[in-house]
Coordinates of C-alpha atoms and ligand atoms in Angstrom, one line a residue:
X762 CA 113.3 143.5 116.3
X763 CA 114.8 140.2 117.4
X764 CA 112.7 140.9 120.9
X765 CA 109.9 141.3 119.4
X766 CA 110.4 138.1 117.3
X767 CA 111.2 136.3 120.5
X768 CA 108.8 137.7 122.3
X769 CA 106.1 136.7 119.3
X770 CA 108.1 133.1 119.2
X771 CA 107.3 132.5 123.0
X772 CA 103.8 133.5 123.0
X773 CA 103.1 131.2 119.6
X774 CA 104.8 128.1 121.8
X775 CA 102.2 128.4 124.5
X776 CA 99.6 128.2 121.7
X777 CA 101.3 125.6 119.8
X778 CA 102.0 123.2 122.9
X779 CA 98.4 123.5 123.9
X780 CA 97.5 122.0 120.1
X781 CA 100.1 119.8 120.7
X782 CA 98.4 118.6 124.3
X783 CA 94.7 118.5 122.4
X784 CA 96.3 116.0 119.5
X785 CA 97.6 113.7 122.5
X786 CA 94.4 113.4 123.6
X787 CA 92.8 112.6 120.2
X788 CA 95.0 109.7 119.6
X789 CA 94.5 108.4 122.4
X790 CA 91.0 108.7 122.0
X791 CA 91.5 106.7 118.6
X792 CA 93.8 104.0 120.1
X793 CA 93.5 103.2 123.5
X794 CA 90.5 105.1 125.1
X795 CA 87.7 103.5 125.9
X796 CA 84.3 104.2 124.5
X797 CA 83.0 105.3 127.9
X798 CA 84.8 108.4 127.7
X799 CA 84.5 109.6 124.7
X800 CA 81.9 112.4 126.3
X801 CA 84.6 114.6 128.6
X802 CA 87.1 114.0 126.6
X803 CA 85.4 116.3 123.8
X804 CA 84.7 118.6 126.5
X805 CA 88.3 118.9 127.1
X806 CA 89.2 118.8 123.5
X807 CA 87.4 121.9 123.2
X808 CA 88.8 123.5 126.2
X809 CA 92.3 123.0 124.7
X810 CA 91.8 124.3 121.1
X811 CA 89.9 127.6 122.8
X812 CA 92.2 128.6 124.9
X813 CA 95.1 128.0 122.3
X814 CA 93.0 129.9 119.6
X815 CA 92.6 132.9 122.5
X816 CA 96.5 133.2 123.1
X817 CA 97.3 133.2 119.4
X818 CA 94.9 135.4 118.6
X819 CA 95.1 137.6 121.7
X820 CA 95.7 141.5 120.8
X821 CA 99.3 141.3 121.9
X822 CA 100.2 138.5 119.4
X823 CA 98.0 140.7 116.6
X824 CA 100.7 144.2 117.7
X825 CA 103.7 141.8 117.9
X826 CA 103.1 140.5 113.9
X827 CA 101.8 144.3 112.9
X828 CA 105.1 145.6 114.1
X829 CA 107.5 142.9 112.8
X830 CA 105.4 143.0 109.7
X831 CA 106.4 146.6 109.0
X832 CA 109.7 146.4 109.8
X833 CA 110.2 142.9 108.2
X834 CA 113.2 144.5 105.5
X835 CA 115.2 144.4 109.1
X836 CA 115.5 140.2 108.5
X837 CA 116.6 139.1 105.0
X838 CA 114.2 138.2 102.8
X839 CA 114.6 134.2 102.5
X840 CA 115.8 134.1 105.7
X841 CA 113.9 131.9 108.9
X842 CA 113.3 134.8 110.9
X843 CA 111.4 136.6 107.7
X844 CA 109.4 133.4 106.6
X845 CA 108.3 132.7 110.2
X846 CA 106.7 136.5 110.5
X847 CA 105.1 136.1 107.1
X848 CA 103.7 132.5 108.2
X849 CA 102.5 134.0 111.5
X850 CA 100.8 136.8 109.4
X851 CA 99.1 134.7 107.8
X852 CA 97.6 132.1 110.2
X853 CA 97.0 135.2 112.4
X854 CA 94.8 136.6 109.7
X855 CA 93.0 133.7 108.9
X856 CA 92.4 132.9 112.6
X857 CA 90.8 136.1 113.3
X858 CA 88.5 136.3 110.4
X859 CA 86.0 134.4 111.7
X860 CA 84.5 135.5 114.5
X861 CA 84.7 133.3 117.9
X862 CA 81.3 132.7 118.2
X863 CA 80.8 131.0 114.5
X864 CA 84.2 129.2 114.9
X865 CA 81.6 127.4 118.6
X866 CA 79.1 127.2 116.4
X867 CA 80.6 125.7 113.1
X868 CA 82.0 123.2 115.8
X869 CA 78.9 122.3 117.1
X870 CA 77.3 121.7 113.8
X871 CA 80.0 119.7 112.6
X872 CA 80.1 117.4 115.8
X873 CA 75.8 116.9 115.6
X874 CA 76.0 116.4 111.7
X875 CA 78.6 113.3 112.2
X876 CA 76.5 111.9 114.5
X877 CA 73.6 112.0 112.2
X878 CA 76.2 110.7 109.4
X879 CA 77.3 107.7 111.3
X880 CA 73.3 107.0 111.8
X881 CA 72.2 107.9 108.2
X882 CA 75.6 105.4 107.0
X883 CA 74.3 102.2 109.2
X884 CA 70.9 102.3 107.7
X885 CA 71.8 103.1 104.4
X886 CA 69.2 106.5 104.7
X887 CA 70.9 109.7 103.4
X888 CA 67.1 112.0 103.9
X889 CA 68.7 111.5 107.9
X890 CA 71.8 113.7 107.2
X891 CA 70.6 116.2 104.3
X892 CA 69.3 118.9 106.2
X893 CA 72.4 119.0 108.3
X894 CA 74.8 118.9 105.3
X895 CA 72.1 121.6 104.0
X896 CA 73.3 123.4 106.5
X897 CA 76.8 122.8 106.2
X898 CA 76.8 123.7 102.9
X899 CA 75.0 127.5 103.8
X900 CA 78.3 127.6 106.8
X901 CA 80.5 126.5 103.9
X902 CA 79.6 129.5 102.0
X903 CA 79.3 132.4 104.9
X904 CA 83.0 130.6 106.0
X905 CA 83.8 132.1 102.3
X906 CA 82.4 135.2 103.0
X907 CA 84.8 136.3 105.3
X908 CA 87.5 136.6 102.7
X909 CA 85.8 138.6 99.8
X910 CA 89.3 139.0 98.2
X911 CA 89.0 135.3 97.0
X912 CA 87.9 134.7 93.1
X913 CA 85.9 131.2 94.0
X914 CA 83.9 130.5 97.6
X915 CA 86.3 127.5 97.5
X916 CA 89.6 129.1 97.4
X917 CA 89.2 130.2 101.1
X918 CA 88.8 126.5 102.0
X919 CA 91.1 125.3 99.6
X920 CA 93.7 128.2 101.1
X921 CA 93.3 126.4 104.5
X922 CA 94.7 123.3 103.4
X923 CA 96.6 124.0 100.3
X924 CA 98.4 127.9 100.5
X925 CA 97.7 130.0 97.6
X926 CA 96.1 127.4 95.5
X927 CA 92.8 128.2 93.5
X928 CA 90.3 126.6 92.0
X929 CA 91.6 129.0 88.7
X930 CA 94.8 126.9 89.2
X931 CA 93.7 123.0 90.2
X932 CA 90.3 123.1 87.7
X933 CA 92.1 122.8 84.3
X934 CA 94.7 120.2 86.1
X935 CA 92.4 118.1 86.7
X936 CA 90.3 118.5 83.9
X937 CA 93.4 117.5 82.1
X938 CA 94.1 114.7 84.3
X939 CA 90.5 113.1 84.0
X940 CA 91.0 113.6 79.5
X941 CA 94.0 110.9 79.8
X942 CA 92.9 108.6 82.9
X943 CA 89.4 107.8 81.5
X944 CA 90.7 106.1 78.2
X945 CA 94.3 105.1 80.1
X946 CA 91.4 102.9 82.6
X947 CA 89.5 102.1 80.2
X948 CA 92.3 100.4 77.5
X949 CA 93.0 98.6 80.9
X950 CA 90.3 97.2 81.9
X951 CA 90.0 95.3 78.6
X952 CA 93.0 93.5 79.3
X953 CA 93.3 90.5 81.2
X954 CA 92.8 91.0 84.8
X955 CA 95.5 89.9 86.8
X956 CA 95.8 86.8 89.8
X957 CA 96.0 88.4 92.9
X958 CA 94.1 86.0 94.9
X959 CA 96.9 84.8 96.8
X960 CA 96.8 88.2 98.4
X961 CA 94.1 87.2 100.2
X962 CA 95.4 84.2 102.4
X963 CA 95.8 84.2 106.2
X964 CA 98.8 86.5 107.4
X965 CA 99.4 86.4 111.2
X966 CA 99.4 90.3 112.8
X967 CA 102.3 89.9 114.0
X968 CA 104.3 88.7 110.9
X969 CA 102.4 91.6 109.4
X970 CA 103.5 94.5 111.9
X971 CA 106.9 93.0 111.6
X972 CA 107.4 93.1 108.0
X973 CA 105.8 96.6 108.0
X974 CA 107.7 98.0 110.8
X975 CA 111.1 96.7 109.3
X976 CA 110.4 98.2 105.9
X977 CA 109.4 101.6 107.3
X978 CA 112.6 101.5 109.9
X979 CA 114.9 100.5 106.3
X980 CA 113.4 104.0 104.4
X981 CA 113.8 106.0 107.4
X982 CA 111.4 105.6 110.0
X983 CA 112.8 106.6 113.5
X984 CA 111.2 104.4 115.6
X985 CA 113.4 106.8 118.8
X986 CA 110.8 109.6 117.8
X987 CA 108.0 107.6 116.7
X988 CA 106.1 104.8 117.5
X989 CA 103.4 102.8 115.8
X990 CA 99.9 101.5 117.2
X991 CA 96.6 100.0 115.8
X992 CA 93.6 102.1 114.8
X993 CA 90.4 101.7 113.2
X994 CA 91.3 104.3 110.4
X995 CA 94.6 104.9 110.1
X996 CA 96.4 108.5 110.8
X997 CA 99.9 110.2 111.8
X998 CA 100.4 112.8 114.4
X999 CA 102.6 114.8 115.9
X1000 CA 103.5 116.2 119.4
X1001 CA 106.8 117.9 118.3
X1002 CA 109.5 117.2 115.8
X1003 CA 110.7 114.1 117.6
X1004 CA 107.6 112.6 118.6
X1005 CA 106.0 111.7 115.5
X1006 CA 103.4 108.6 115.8
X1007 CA 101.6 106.5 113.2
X1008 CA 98.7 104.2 113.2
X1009 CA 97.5 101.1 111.3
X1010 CA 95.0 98.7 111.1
X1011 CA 95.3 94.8 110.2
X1012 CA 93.2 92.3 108.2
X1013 CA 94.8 88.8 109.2
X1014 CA 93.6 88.0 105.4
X1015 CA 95.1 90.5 103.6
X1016 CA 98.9 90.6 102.9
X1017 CA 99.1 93.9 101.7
X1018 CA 96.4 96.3 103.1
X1019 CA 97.8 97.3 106.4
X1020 CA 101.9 97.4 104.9
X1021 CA 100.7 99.8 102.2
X1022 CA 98.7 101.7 105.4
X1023 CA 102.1 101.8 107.0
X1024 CA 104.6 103.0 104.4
X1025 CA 101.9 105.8 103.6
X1026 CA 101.7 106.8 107.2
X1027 CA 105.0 106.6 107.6
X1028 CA 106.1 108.6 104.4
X1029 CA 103.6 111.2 106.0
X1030 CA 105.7 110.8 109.6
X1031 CA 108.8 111.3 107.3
X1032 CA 108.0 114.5 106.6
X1033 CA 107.4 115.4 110.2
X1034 CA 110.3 113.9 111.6
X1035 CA 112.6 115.6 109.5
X1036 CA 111.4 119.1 109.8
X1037 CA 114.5 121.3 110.8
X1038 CA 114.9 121.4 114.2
X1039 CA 115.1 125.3 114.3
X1040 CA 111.7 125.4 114.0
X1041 CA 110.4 123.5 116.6
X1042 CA 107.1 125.1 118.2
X1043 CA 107.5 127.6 115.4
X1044 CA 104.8 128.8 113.3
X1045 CA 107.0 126.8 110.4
X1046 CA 107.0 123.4 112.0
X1047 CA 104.6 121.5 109.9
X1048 CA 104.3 120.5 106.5
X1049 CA 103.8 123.4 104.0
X1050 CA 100.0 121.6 102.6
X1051 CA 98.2 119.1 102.2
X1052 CA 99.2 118.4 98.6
X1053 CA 102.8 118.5 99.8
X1054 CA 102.5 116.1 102.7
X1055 CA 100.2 113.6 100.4
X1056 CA 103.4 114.0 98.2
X1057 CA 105.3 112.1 100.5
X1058 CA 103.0 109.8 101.3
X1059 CA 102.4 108.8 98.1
X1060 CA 106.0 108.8 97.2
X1061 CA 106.6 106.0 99.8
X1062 CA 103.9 104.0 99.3
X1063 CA 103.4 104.3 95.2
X1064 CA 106.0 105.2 93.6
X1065 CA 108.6 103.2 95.8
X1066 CA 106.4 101.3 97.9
X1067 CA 104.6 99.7 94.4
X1068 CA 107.7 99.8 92.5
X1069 CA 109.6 96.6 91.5
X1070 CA 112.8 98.1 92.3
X1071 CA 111.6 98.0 95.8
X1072 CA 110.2 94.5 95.9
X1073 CA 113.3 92.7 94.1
X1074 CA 114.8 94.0 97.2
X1075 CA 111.7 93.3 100.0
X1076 CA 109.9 89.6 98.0
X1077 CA 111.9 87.7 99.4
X1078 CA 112.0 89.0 102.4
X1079 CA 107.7 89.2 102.7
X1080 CA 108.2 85.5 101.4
X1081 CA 110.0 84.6 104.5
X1082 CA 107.5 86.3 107.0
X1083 CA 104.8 84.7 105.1
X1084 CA 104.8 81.0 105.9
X1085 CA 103.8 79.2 102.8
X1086 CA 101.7 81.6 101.3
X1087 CA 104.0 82.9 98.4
X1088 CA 105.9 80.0 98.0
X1089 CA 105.2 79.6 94.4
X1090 CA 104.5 83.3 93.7
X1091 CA 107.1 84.4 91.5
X1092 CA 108.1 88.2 92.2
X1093 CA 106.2 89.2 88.7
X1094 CA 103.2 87.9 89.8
X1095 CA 103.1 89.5 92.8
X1096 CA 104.0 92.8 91.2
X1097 CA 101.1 92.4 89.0
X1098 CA 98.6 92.0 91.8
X1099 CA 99.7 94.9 94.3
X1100 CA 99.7 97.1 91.0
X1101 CA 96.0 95.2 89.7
X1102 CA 94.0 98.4 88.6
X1103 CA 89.6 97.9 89.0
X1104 CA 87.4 100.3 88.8
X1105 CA 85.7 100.4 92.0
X1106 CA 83.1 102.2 94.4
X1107 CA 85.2 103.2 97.5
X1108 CA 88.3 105.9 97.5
X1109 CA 90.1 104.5 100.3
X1110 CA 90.0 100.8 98.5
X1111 CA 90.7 102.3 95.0
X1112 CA 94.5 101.6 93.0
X1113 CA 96.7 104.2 92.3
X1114 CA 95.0 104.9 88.9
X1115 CA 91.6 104.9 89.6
X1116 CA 92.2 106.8 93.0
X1117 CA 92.5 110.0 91.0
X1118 CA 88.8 110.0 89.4
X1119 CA 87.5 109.0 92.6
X1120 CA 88.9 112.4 94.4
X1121 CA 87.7 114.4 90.8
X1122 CA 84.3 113.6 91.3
X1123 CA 84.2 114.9 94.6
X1124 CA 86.1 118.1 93.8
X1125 CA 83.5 118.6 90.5
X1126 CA 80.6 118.2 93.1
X1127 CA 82.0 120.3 96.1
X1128 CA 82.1 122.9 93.3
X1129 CA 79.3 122.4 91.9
X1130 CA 77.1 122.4 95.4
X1131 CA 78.9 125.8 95.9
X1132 CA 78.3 127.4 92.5
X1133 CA 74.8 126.9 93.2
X1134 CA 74.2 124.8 90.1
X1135 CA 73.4 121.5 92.4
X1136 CA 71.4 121.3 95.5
X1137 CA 71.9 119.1 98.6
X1138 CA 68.9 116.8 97.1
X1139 CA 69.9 116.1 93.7
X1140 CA 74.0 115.5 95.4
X1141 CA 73.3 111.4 95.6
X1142 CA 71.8 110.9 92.1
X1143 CA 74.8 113.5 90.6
X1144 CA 77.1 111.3 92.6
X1145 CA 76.1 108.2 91.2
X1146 CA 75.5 109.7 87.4
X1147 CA 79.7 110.5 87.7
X1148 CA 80.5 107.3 88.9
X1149 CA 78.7 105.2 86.0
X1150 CA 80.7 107.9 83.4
X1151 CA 84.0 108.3 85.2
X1152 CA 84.5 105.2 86.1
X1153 CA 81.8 103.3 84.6
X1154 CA 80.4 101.8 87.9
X1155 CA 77.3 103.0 89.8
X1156 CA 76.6 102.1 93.5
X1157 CA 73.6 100.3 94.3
X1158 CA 73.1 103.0 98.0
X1159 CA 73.8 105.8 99.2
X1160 CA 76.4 104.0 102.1
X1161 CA 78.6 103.3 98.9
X1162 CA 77.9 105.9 97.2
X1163 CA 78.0 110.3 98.5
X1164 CA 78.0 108.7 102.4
X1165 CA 81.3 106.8 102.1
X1166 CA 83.8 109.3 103.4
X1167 CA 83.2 111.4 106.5
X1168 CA 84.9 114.3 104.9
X1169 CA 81.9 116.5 104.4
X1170 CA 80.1 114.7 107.5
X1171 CA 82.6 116.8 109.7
X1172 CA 83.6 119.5 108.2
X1173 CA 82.6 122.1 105.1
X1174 CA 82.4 121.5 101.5
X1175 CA 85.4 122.0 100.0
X1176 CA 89.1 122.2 100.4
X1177 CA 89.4 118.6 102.5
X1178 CA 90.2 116.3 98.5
X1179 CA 92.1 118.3 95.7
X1180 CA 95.4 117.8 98.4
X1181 CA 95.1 113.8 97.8
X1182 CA 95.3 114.0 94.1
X1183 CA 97.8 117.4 94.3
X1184 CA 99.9 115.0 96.4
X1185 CA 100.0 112.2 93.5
X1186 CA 100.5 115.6 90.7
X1187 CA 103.2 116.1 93.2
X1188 CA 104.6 113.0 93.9
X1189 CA 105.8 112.2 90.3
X1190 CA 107.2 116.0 90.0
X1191 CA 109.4 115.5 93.2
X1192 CA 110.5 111.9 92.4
X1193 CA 111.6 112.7 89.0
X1194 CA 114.0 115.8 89.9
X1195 CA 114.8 113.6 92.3
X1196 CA 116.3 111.3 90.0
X1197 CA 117.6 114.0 87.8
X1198 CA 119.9 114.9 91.2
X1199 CA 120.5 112.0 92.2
X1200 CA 120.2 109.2 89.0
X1201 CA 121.5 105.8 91.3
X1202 CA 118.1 105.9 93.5
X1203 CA 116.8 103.2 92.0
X1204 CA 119.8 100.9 91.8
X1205 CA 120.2 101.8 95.3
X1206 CA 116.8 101.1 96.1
X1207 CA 116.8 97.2 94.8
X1208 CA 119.6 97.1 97.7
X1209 CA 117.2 98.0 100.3
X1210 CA 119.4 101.2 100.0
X1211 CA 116.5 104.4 100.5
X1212 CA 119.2 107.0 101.5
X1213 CA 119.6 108.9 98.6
X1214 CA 116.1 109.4 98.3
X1215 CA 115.5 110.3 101.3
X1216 CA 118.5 112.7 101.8
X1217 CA 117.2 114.3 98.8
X1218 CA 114.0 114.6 100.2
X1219 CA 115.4 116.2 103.4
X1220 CA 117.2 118.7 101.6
X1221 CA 115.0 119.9 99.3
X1222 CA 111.3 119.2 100.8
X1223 CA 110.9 118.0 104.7
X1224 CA 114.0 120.1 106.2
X1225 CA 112.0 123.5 105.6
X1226 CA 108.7 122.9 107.2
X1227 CA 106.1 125.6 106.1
X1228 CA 108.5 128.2 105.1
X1229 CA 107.8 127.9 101.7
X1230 CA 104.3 127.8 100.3
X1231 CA 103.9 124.3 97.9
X1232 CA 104.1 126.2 94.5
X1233 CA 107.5 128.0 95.4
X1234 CA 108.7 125.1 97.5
X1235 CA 108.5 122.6 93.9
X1236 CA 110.3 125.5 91.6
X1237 CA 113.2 125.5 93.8
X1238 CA 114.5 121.9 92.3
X1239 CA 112.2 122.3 89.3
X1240 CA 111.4 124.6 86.7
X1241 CA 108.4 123.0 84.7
X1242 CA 105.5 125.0 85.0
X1243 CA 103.2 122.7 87.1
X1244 CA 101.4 120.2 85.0
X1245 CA 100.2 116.6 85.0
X1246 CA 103.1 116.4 82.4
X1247 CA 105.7 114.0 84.9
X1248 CA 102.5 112.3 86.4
X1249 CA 101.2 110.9 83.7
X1250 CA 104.3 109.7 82.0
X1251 CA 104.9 107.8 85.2
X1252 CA 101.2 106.1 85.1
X1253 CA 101.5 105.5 81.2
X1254 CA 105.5 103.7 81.4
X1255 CA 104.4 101.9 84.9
X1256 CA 101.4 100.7 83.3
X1257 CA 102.1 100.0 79.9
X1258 CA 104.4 98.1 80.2
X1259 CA 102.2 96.2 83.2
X1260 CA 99.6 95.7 80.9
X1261 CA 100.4 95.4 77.4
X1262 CA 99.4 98.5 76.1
X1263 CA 99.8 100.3 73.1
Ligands
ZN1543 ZN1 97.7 110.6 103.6

């Protein structure tokens, strides 16, 4: 059995090192390529990710797992060698579900439908793109098809992104999430509204990759496996265990968008770079889900990152790298404004409170669309109607509104969001058993100490890759049912106390 296992591990490597080759190329396409050739290098984008789909899909692959499969009682049951069979079941099964010639097709559709988005976004005209994401919705749903075991046609998308989770399981946490974060935004938006306007001064690009790339080097960053470049929309990717890369991007007046970019990139990176080594090219060398993953980036860049622990530590250091900007700032007024909660019309610029409510509308409506009980036509005005009562804002077009995120403009409907808000579920569920083990984190942390966390974090989260699925990965250091429970009272001290509140 252990030559069959090798035998299985070899063939996966070639796969996986021709995915690894294919993400090279996208980010250099997203950093340093230039625009001219962006045509062949789809072509050979494509190339890669067939011929890795044919060799880890190819019949002997399919034998290899069938035969380890039924002999798996030879390995012990938590051990690597077990979880990396079971892992390669499973991808192997998923990957072969949908037959090749979809898979081209689904591709195609999705590349001619951004297109379309990216037109349809600049003039502000969303009849440009609905036929398309007509369509995409109809793949969404024949995608679904092809695994009848599922309850809900969004569990086989969700499944892609987040293992095992349903929409039975993530429906009534969020609907208990949006009960207390409507009146929790609400009894803060009556209050007074902090100053954050000094936020807003001039801050050189350098100063600001400086401070950033210090902070992110302090909680762990390896810069020897890493490296960090500038990119229109931030991202993190991997080429193997210890070559982990981030990106950024930089508004020279804006003290705080692009660090809070880089410590969540890097808290993704984190992850990555501290995978055990073991599993390098392995079926089990990636983070277990997207919840998971978001779990870390939030971590670093909420919960630590927006925490005045960490800035009685970092102030007076951004004070230093930022001329005269903060000068009469005092370190509570800044950790009013980085923590200033508005309801607003775009995710990606939303607070930590507010994000939530923006990622439960689009999970209501991705459900929605694929129950049937909305149509592709009626998707702006339903957008807009949850805005004004979730969040009690309502975007004047469609470019703020249902075309703002390119989510569904590449890609089906469904499974792409719940992960973002999972991640902040998560977040607060990991940081406080983290505390529980380890109770001096924050003392450590207003030293500019992040070891403890991040040991912790090694040891009980990044080391093991994929080899557990996220819900059996969290009840191994916790035994709370999973709930909104920890979450909440996190939001409600942080922001009590921020605020005033009752
Ligand atoms: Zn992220």
């Amino acid at each position: 059995m252990k030559d069959k296992l090798n035998k299985l591990k070899s063939l996966l490597l070639e796969s996986h090192d021709l995915t690894m080759v294919a993400s090279l190329l996208n980010w250099d396409q997203n950093t340093y390529m230039p625009t001219g050739g962006a045509e062949a290098r789809g072509r050979q984008r494509a190339l890669l990710s067939r011929i890795s789909q044919e060799k880890s899909t190819s019949p002997e692959v399919g034998k290899l797992i069938d035969e380890l499969v039924t002999n798996i009682d030879y390995f012990d049951e938590d051990s690597n060698e077990a979880r990396m069979i079971l892992k390669a079941k499973r991808d192997y099964d998923r990957a072969v579900r949908i037959p090749p010639p979809l898979i081209a097709e689904l591709f195609a559709h999705f590349s001619k439908t951004f297109q379309a988005w990216m037109q349809a976004k600049s003039s502000n005209d969303f009849s440009l793109v609905a036929p398309m994401l007509e369509k995409t919705l109809q793949y969404s749903l024949k995608i679904a098809e092809f695994f009848p075991e599922m309850d809900h046609p969004a569990d086989a998308l969700i499944d892609q992104f987040d293992p095992g989770m349903t929409v039975a399981q993530i429906k009534p946490l969020f609907a208990n999430l949006r009960k207390e974060l409507v009146p929790l935004v609400q009894n803060i938006t009556n209050r007074e509204i902090p100053n954050d306007r000094f936020l807003k001064l001039y801050f050189s690009k350098d100063d600001q990759i400086n401070f950033g790339e210090r902070v992110i080097m302090d909680i762990g960053y390896d810069f020897s496996r890493g490296r960090q470049d500038l990119a229109p929309h931030p991202f993190t990717t991997k080429f193997s265990i210890d070559d982990v890369r981030i990106t950024t991007r930089v508004n020279e007046n804006d003290l705080i968008d692009a660090f809070f970019s880089t410590v969540h990139e890097a808290g993704h990176a984190l992850y990555e770079q501290n995978i055990s080594k073991e599993f390098e090219g392995t079926p089990l060398d990636r983070g277990t889900s997207s919840g998971i993953h978001e779990s870390s980036s939030r971590l670093w860049e909420n919960v630590v990152g927006r925490s005045y622990e960490f800035w009685r530590h970092y102030y007076p250091i951004l004070q230093e790298y930022s001329g005269d900007n903060l000068a009469t700032v005092s370190l509570d007024e800044f950790y009013r404004a980085i923590n200033k909660v508005t309801p607003s019309l775009i995710r990606t610029d939303a607070d930590e409170v507010t994000y939530n409510l923006h990622v439960l509308i689009r999970f209501g409506l991705e459900l929605d669309l694929l129950e049937g009980k909305l149509t592709i036509s009626e998707l702006p005005k339903a957008w807009n109607d949850r805005y004004e009562e979730y969040l009690g804002v309502r975007p004047d077009n469609d470019t703020l509104g249902v075309m703002q995120d390119i989510h569904w403009f590449s890609g089906p409907i469904g499974g792409a969001f719940q992960g973002y808000t999972l991640g902040n579920i998560f977040s607060a569920l990991i940081y406080s058993s983290a505390l529980k083990a380890s109770p001096g984190i924050p003392k450590e942390m207003e030293k500019g100490n992040f070891e403890p966390l991040r040991n912790w974090l090694s040891d009980n989260v990044y080391q093991f890759g994929s080899k557990y699925p996220p819900i059996e990965l969290l009840k191994r250091f916790s035994d709370e049912p999973l709930s909104i429970k920890p979450y909440m009272k996190y939001l409600n001290n942080k922001y009590k106390s921020l605020y005033n509140l009752k």
